[in-house]
Coordinates of C-alpha atoms in Angstrom, one line a residue:
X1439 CA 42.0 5.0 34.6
X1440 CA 41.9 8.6 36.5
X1441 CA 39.5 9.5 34.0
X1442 CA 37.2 6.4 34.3
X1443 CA 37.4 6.9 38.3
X1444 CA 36.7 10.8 38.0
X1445 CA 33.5 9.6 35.9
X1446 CA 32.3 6.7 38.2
X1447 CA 33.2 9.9 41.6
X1448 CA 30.6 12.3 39.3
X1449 CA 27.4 9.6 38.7
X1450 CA 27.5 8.5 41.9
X1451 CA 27.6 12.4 43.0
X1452 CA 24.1 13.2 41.6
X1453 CA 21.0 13.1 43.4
X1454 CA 18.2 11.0 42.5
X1455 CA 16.0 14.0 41.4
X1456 CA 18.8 14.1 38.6
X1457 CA 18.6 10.4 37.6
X1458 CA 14.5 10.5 37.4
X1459 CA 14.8 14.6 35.4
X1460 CA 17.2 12.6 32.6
X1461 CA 15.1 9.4 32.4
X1462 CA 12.0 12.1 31.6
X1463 CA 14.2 14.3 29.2
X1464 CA 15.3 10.9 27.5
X1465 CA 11.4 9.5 27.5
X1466 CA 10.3 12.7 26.1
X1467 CA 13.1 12.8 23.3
X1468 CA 12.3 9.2 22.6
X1469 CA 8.5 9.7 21.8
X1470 CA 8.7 13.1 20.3
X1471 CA 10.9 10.5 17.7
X1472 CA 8.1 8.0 17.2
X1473 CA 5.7 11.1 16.6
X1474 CA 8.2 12.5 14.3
X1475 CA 8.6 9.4 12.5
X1476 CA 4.3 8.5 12.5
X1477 CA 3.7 12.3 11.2
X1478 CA 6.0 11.7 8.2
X1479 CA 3.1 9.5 6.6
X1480 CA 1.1 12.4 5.6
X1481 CA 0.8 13.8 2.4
X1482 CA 2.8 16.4 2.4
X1483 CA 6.3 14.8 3.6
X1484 CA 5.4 10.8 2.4
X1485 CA 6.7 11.7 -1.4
X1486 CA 9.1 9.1 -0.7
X1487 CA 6.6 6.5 -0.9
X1488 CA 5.4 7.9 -4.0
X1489 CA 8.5 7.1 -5.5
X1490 CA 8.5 3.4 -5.1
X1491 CA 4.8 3.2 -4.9
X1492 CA 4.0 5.1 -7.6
X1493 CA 0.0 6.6 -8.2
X1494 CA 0.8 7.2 -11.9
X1495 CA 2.0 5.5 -14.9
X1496 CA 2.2 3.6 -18.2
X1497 CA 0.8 -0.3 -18.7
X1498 CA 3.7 -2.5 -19.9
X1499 CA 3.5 -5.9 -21.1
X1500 CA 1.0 -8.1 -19.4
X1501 CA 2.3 -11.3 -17.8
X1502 CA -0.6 -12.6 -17.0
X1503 CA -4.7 -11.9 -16.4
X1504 CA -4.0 -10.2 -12.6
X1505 CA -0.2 -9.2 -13.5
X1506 CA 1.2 -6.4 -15.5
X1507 CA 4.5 -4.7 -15.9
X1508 CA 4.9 -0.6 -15.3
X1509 CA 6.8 1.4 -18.1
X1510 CA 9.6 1.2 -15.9
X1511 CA 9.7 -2.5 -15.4
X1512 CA 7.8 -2.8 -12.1
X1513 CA 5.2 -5.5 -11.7
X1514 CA 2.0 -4.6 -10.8
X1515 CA -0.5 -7.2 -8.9
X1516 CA -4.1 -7.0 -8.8
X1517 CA -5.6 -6.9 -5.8
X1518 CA -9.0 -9.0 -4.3
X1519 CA -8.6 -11.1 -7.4
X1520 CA -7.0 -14.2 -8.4
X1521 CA -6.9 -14.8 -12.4
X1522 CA -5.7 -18.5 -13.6
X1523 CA -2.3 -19.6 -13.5
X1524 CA 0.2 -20.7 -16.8
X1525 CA -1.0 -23.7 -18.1
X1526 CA -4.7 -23.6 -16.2
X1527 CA -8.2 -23.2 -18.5
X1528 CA -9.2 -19.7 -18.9
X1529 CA -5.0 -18.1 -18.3
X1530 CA -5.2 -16.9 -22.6
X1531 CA -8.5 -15.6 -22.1
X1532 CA -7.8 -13.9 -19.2
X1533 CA -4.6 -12.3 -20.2
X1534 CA -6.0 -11.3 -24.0
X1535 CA -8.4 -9.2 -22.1
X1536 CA -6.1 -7.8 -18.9
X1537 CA -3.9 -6.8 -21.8
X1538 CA -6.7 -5.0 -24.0
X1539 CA -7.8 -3.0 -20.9
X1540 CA -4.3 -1.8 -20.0
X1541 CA -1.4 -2.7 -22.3
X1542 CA 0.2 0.6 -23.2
X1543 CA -2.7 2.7 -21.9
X1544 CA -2.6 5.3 -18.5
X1545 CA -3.0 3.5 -15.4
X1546 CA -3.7 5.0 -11.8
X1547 CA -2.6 2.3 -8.9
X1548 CA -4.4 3.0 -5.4
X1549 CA -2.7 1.0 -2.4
X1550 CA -4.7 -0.9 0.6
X1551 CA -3.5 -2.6 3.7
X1552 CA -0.6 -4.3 2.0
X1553 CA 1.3 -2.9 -1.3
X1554 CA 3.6 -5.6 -2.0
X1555 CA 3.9 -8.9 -1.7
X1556 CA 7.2 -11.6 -1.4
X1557 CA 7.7 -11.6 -5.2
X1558 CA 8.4 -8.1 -4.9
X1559 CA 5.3 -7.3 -7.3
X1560 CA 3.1 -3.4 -6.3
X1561 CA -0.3 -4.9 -5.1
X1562 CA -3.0 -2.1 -5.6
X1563 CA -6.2 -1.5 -6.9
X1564 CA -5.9 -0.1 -10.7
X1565 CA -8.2 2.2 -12.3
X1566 CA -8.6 3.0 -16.1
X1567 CA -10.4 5.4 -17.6
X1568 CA -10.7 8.2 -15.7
X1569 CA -11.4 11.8 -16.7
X1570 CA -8.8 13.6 -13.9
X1571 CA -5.9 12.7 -11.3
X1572 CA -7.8 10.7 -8.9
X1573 CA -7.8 11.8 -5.6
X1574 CA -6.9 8.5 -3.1
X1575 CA -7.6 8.5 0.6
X1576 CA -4.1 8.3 2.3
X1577 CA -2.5 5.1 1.7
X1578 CA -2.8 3.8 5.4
X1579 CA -6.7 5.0 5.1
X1580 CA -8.1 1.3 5.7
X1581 CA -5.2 0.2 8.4
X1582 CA -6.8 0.8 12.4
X1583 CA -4.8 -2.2 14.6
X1584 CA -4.3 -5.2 14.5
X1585 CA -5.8 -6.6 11.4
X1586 CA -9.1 -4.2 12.0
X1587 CA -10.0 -2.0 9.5
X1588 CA -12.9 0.5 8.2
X1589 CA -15.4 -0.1 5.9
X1590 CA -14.6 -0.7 2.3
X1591 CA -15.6 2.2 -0.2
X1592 CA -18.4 1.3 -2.5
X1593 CA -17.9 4.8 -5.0
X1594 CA -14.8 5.8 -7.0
X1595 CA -12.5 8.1 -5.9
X1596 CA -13.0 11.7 -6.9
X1597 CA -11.5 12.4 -9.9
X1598 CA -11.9 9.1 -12.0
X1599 CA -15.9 8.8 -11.4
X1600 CA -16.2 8.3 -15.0
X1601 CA -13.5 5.5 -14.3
X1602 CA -13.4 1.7 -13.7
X1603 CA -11.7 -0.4 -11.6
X1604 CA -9.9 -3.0 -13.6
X1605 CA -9.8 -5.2 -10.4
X1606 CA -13.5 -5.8 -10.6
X1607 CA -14.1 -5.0 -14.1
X1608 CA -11.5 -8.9 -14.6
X1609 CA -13.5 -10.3 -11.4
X1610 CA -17.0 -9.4 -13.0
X1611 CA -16.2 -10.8 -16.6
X1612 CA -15.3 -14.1 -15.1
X1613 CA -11.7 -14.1 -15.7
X1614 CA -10.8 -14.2 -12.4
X1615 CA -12.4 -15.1 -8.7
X1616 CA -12.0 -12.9 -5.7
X1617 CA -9.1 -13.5 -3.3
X1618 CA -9.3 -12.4 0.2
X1619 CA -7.8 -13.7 3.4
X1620 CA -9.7 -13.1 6.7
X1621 CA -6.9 -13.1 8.8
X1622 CA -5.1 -10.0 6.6
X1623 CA -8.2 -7.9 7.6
X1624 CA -10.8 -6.3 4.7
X1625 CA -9.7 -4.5 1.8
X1626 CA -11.1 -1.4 0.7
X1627 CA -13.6 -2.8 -2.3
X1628 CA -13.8 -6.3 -1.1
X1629 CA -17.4 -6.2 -0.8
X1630 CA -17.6 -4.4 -4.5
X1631 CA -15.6 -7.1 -5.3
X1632 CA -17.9 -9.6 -3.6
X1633 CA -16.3 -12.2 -1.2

């Protein structure tokens, strides 16, 4: 206990000038943390999320007409849309033609707001078609606060303006109606989408 009583003798020993210099050392350390953390989104240092959210890759097997699988087993939802269900009129029709658009064929997946959902399934827009690497705006681009967000983009990104946007090429067609929730806050093509 000598130790313990030695410790207790050297806190109380400090003036309160050293109490309120620690607690703005500490302050400081903690935000310079939270910066470091928020500064790891951009492009540069975020190819982490790359990796599990990939930008690129190969249509699998479609399961359904606004869900496909990824060359590497990952399910891809469409977003802003909402195709029929198993069982419902208009599910064959939809997923013949989801799986002519995509099945086997280069896809590029561009994230919003939210890129997955409980089922575990990559929720992004997915574009076909076009004649470069797309370039996305960063994938917290729509996100301000608390379910605010910027406009939605109307034009393709650069690099696929040749492109389409599957999302809204199954919405236009018929195959599917569009699925927003207000309270989520808008998505980027929503209003390409129509509401």
């Amino acid at each position: 206990m000598p130790n313990v009583k030695r410790l207790e003798s050297f806190l109380a020993s400090r003036p309160k000038s050293f109490w309120m210099t620690l607690g703005v050392v500490l302050g400081a350390a903690g935000l310079w943390g939270v910066f470091r953390v928020a500064s790891v989104t951009s492009k540069a240092e975020f190819s982490g999320y790359e990796a599990t959210h990939p930008f690129f890759a190969i249509a699998g097997a479609v399961i359904d007409g606004d869900t496909f699988e990824l060359d590497d087993g990952r399910l891809v939802r469409l977003l802003g849309i909402n195709a029929p269900d198993r069982g419902s009129k208009g599910f064959d029709t939809a997923t013949k033609y989801l799986t002519r658009l995509v099945e086997g064929k280069p896809v590029w997946l561009e994230y919003d707001r939210y890129q997955d959902d409980k089922y575990g399934r990559l929720l992004a827009w997915v574009w076909i078609e076009c004649e470069g690497k797309p370039e996305f705006p960063p994938f917290d681009y729509m996100h301000l606060s608390n379910n605010q967000s910027k406009d939605g983009l109307l034009d393709n990104p650069q690099g696929c303006s040749q492109g389409r946007l599957v999302n809204e090429v199954i919405r236009r067609k018929g195959f599917a109606k569009s699925l927003f929730y207000k309270d989520r806050g808008e998505l980027k093509y929503q209003k390409r989408l129509g509401s």
